Coordinates of C-alpha atoms in Angstrom, one line a residue:
M324 CA 13.5 8.1 -10.6
I325 CA 15.1 8.4 -7.1
M326 CA 17.2 11.3 -8.3
S327 CA 14.1 13.1 -9.7
F328 CA 12.3 12.5 -6.5
S329 CA 15.2 13.9 -4.4
R330 CA 15.4 16.9 -6.7
L331 CA 11.6 17.6 -6.3
Q332 CA 12.0 17.3 -2.5
K333 CA 14.8 19.8 -2.5
E334 CA 13.0 22.3 -4.7
S335 CA 9.8 22.1 -2.7
C336 CA 11.7 22.5 0.5
E337 CA 13.5 25.6 -0.7
Y338 CA 10.2 27.0 -1.9
I339 CA 8.6 26.6 1.5
L340 CA 11.6 27.8 3.6
Q341 CA 12.0 30.9 1.4
D342 CA 8.3 31.9 1.6
N343 CA 8.5 34.5 4.4
N344 CA 4.7 34.9 4.5
T345 CA 4.2 31.2 5.2
M346 CA 7.0 31.2 7.8
T347 CA 5.5 34.2 9.6
T348 CA 2.1 32.6 9.6
L349 CA 3.5 29.4 11.1
Q350 CA 5.5 31.2 13.7
N351 CA 2.5 33.3 14.8
A352 CA 0.5 30.0 15.4
H353 CA 2.8 29.2 18.3
F354 CA 2.7 25.5 17.8
D355 CA 3.8 23.3 20.8
V356 CA 4.5 20.1 18.7
G357 CA 5.9 19.5 15.3
I358 CA 5.5 16.1 13.5
T359 CA 7.3 15.1 10.4
E360 CA 8.3 11.9 8.6
V361 CA 11.8 10.5 9.3
F362 CA 12.6 10.4 5.6
A363 CA 11.4 14.0 5.0
A364 CA 14.4 16.1 6.0
C365 CA 12.7 19.3 5.1
G366 CA 10.5 18.9 8.2
F367 CA 13.6 19.1 10.4
G368 CA 14.8 22.3 8.6
L369 CA 11.3 23.8 9.0
F370 CA 11.3 23.1 12.8
E371 CA 14.8 24.6 13.2
R372 CA 13.6 27.8 11.5
L373 CA 10.3 28.0 13.5
F374 CA 11.7 27.2 16.9
S375 CA 15.2 28.6 16.8
R376 CA 14.2 31.7 18.9
Y377 CA 13.0 29.3 21.7
G378 CA 16.5 27.9 22.3
F379 CA 16.5 25.0 19.7
D380 CA 19.5 26.3 17.8
T381 CA 21.2 22.9 17.8
N382 CA 20.8 20.7 14.8
L383 CA 17.5 18.9 15.1
Q384 CA 18.8 15.7 13.5
Q385 CA 21.6 15.6 16.2
L386 CA 19.0 16.2 18.9
I387 CA 16.8 13.3 17.5
N388 CA 19.8 11.0 17.4
T389 CA 20.8 11.6 21.0
R390 CA 17.5 12.2 22.8
V391 CA 14.8 10.1 21.1
N392 CA 13.6 7.2 23.3
Y393 CA 11.7 5.3 20.7
V394 CA 11.2 5.1 16.9
L395 CA 7.8 3.8 15.9
S396 CA 8.2 2.1 12.5
N397 CA 5.2 1.4 10.3
S398 CA 6.7 -2.0 9.3
D399 CA 6.3 -5.7 10.0
E400 CA 9.4 -7.2 11.5
F401 CA 8.4 -10.7 10.3
L402 CA 8.0 -9.4 6.7
D403 CA 11.1 -7.2 6.6
I404 CA 14.6 -8.2 5.9
A405 CA 16.5 -9.4 9.0
Q406 CA 18.9 -6.7 10.2
P407 CA 20.6 -5.5 13.4
S408 CA 18.1 -3.6 15.6
T409 CA 17.7 -2.0 19.0
G410 CA 15.0 -2.0 21.7
K411 CA 14.3 1.6 20.7
L412 CA 12.8 0.5 17.4
V413 CA 9.2 -0.6 17.8
H414 CA 7.4 -2.1 14.8
I415 CA 3.8 -1.0 14.6
G416 CA 3.0 -2.0 11.0
G417 CA -0.7 -2.0 10.3
I418 CA -1.7 -0.2 13.5
A419 CA -3.5 2.5 11.4
L420 CA -5.4 0.0 9.2
P421 CA -9.2 0.0 9.8
E422 CA -10.9 -3.0 11.3
A423 CA -12.9 -5.1 8.9
T424 CA -16.7 -4.5 8.7
T425 CA -19.4 -6.8 7.3
L426 CA -19.1 -7.3 3.6
P427 CA -21.8 -5.2 1.8
K428 CA -24.6 -7.2 0.1
D429 CA -23.6 -6.5 -3.4
F430 CA -20.1 -7.8 -2.7
Q431 CA -21.5 -10.8 -1.0
L432 CA -23.4 -11.7 -4.2
V433 CA -20.3 -11.2 -6.3
M434 CA -18.1 -13.3 -3.9
G435 CA -20.7 -16.1 -4.0
R436 CA -21.3 -16.0 -7.7
K437 CA -22.7 -19.4 -8.7
G438 CA -20.4 -21.5 -10.9
S439 CA -17.3 -19.4 -10.1
K440 CA -14.1 -21.1 -9.0
G441 CA -13.1 -18.1 -7.0
V442 CA -12.5 -14.3 -7.1
V443 CA -9.6 -12.2 -8.2
L444 CA -9.4 -8.7 -6.6
I445 CA -7.7 -6.0 -8.7
S446 CA -7.0 -2.7 -6.9
F447 CA -4.2 -0.2 -7.5
G448 CA -5.1 2.1 -4.6
S449 CA -6.4 5.6 -4.7
N450 CA -3.5 7.3 -6.4
A451 CA -3.3 5.2 -9.6
P452 CA -5.9 6.3 -12.2
T453 CA -7.5 3.6 -14.4
V454 CA -9.2 5.9 -17.0
Q455 CA -8.0 5.1 -20.5
V456 CA -6.2 8.4 -21.1
R457 CA -4.0 8.0 -18.0
M458 CA -3.6 4.3 -17.4
P459 CA -0.9 2.8 -19.7
A460 CA -2.6 1.0 -22.6
N461 CA -0.6 -2.2 -22.1
M462 CA -1.8 -2.6 -18.5
R463 CA -5.5 -1.9 -19.4
V464 CA -5.4 -4.4 -22.3
A465 CA -3.6 -7.0 -20.3
I466 CA -6.2 -6.8 -17.5
L467 CA -9.2 -7.1 -19.9
E468 CA -7.6 -10.0 -21.8
A469 CA -6.8 -11.8 -18.6
V470 CA -10.5 -11.5 -17.5
S471 CA -11.6 -12.9 -20.8
H472 CA -9.0 -15.7 -20.5
F473 CA -10.4 -17.0 -17.2
P474 CA -14.2 -17.1 -17.6
E475 CA -14.4 -19.6 -14.7
Y476 CA -13.2 -16.9 -12.2
T477 CA -14.9 -13.7 -11.1
F478 CA -12.9 -10.5 -11.2
I479 CA -13.5 -7.4 -9.1
W480 CA -11.7 -4.4 -10.5
K481 CA -11.5 -1.1 -8.7
I482 CA -11.7 1.7 -11.3
D483 CA -12.2 5.4 -11.4
K484 CA -15.8 6.8 -11.2
E485 CA -15.5 8.3 -14.7
D486 CA -13.9 5.2 -16.2
A487 CA -15.8 3.1 -18.8
V488 CA -14.8 -0.5 -19.0
P489 CA -16.4 -3.0 -21.5
E490 CA -19.0 -5.2 -19.9
M491 CA -17.9 -8.8 -19.3
P492 CA -19.9 -11.6 -17.7
N493 CA -17.2 -12.4 -15.1
L494 CA -16.1 -8.8 -14.4
F495 CA -17.5 -6.6 -11.6
T496 CA -16.2 -3.0 -11.7
T497 CA -16.6 -0.6 -8.8
S498 CA -15.1 2.8 -7.7
W499 CA -14.9 1.5 -4.1
V500 CA -13.7 -1.8 -2.7
P501 CA -14.1 -3.0 1.0
Q502 CA -10.6 -4.2 0.8
T503 CA -10.1 -4.9 4.5
A504 CA -13.4 -6.9 4.7
L505 CA -12.3 -9.0 1.7
L506 CA -8.7 -9.6 2.9
G507 CA -9.7 -10.3 6.5
E508 CA -10.1 -8.6 9.9
L509 CA -6.9 -7.4 11.7
L510 CA -7.0 -8.1 15.4
L511 CA -4.9 -5.1 16.3
R512 CA -6.2 -5.0 19.9
V513 CA -4.3 -8.3 20.6
S514 CA -0.6 -8.1 21.6
F515 CA 1.8 -8.1 18.6
H516 CA 3.8 -10.7 20.3
V517 CA 1.0 -13.3 20.3
L518 CA 1.4 -14.6 16.7
S519 CA -1.4 -17.1 16.9
H520 CA -3.8 -14.3 17.6
L521 CA -2.3 -11.8 15.2
Y522 CA -2.6 -14.1 12.2
S523 CA -5.8 -16.1 13.1
F524 CA -8.7 -14.0 11.7
P525 CA -11.4 -14.7 9.1
V526 CA -10.6 -14.3 5.4
H527 CA -13.1 -14.7 2.7
P528 CA -12.7 -18.3 1.4
N529 CA -13.5 -17.4 -2.2
L530 CA -10.8 -14.8 -2.6
R531 CA -8.1 -16.5 -4.6
C532 CA -5.7 -13.7 -5.6
F533 CA -5.1 -10.1 -4.9
V534 CA -3.6 -7.9 -7.8
S535 CA -2.2 -4.7 -6.4
H536 CA 0.4 -2.0 -6.8
G537 CA 2.2 -3.0 -3.6
G538 CA 1.4 0.1 -1.4
L539 CA 2.4 -0.4 2.2
N540 CA -1.1 -0.6 3.7
S541 CA -2.2 -3.1 1.0
V542 CA 0.9 -5.2 1.6
L543 CA 0.4 -5.2 5.4
E544 CA -3.3 -6.3 4.9
L545 CA -2.2 -8.9 2.3
T546 CA 0.4 -10.6 4.4
R547 CA -2.0 -10.9 7.3
S548 CA -4.6 -12.5 5.1
G549 CA -2.3 -15.3 3.8
K550 CA -3.7 -14.9 0.3
P551 CA -1.4 -15.1 -2.8
A552 CA -0.9 -11.9 -4.8
I553 CA 0.4 -10.5 -8.1
L554 CA 2.1 -7.1 -7.4
I555 CA 2.8 -4.5 -10.0
P556 CA 4.8 -1.7 -8.2
L557 CA 4.3 1.7 -9.8
F558 CA 6.6 4.1 -7.9
G559 CA 8.3 4.9 -4.6
D560 CA 8.5 2.3 -1.8
Q561 CA 6.1 0.0 -3.7
H562 CA 9.1 -1.8 -5.4
R563 CA 10.7 -2.7 -2.1
N564 CA 7.3 -3.7 -0.6
A565 CA 6.6 -6.0 -3.5
K566 CA 10.0 -7.7 -3.3
L567 CA 9.6 -8.3 0.4
V568 CA 6.4 -10.3 -0.2
E569 CA 7.9 -12.0 -3.2
R570 CA 10.9 -13.3 -1.2
K571 CA 8.5 -14.9 1.2
G572 CA 7.0 -16.9 -1.6
S573 CA 3.5 -15.5 -1.5
A574 CA 3.6 -13.1 -4.5
I575 CA 4.7 -12.7 -8.1
V576 CA 6.1 -9.4 -9.0
L577 CA 5.6 -8.0 -12.5
G578 CA 7.2 -4.8 -13.9
K579 CA 4.8 -2.1 -15.1
E580 CA 7.0 -1.4 -18.2
S581 CA 7.0 -5.0 -19.3
F582 CA 3.4 -5.7 -18.2
T583 CA 1.8 -7.8 -21.0
S584 CA -1.2 -9.9 -21.5
K585 CA 0.9 -13.1 -21.7
G586 CA 2.9 -12.3 -18.6
F587 CA -0.2 -11.4 -16.5
I588 CA -2.1 -14.5 -17.7
G589 CA 0.9 -16.7 -16.9
A590 CA 1.2 -15.2 -13.4
L591 CA -2.5 -15.6 -12.8
R592 CA -2.4 -19.2 -14.0
K593 CA 0.4 -20.0 -11.7
T594 CA -1.3 -18.3 -8.7
L595 CA -4.7 -19.8 -9.3
E596 CA -3.6 -23.3 -10.2
D597 CA -0.6 -23.8 -7.9
K598 CA -1.9 -25.8 -4.9
R599 CA 0.9 -24.5 -2.7

């Protein structure tokens, strides 16, 4: 998978840099600032080509290594693996996450459903389709069978607008989820060094488990909520994100290829019934 991703990056980069019309358009825009991701090397190549006539003929990667004052990393140093670091690396994980708003009325009703022992939130983000023709059949079947297996719990499942899921008394489906409001409010305005403030925020008491793909933003929200999770990484950095939470003891990680009803039900049972 990593090799395929690298190949696609290389091909797309070559396509962009060899497109003279695009290069001319960008040069004529006279940009003053260029912003790229650290892991996207193509951005550095693009900047070299755009700004070489202004005296930046040196290798941009070398320039970055020698003259950068700070690197802002969208990571949580308390979640990540301990490693040698430097004062130039500043962890700002979660700084772009929205602040929690009041929970909408329809969700308040679902979260306070009479007779329910708690709520399980299932959301695979905005890039993982749930429609039957695109979501792996084993995942779809496993989720529906798990909902049926735990009638005493309420399930909220974020699905696509065009998706059609069988009606079940304890299943609430929606195309939008107020995830931040459900997982808790992030007090980003407080200093990151004040741990008691960083982690002391309201979390909905009825939320018992978060089932997610392990996207970075979801993981950062999750770890601040203190809620247990079941993570099913789908691609990219999600595998590493999920393992980081698992090694802290607050999540169970399941593989998407081996995702079965039995495995999912077992993980849910352990998460919902384990008093730790």
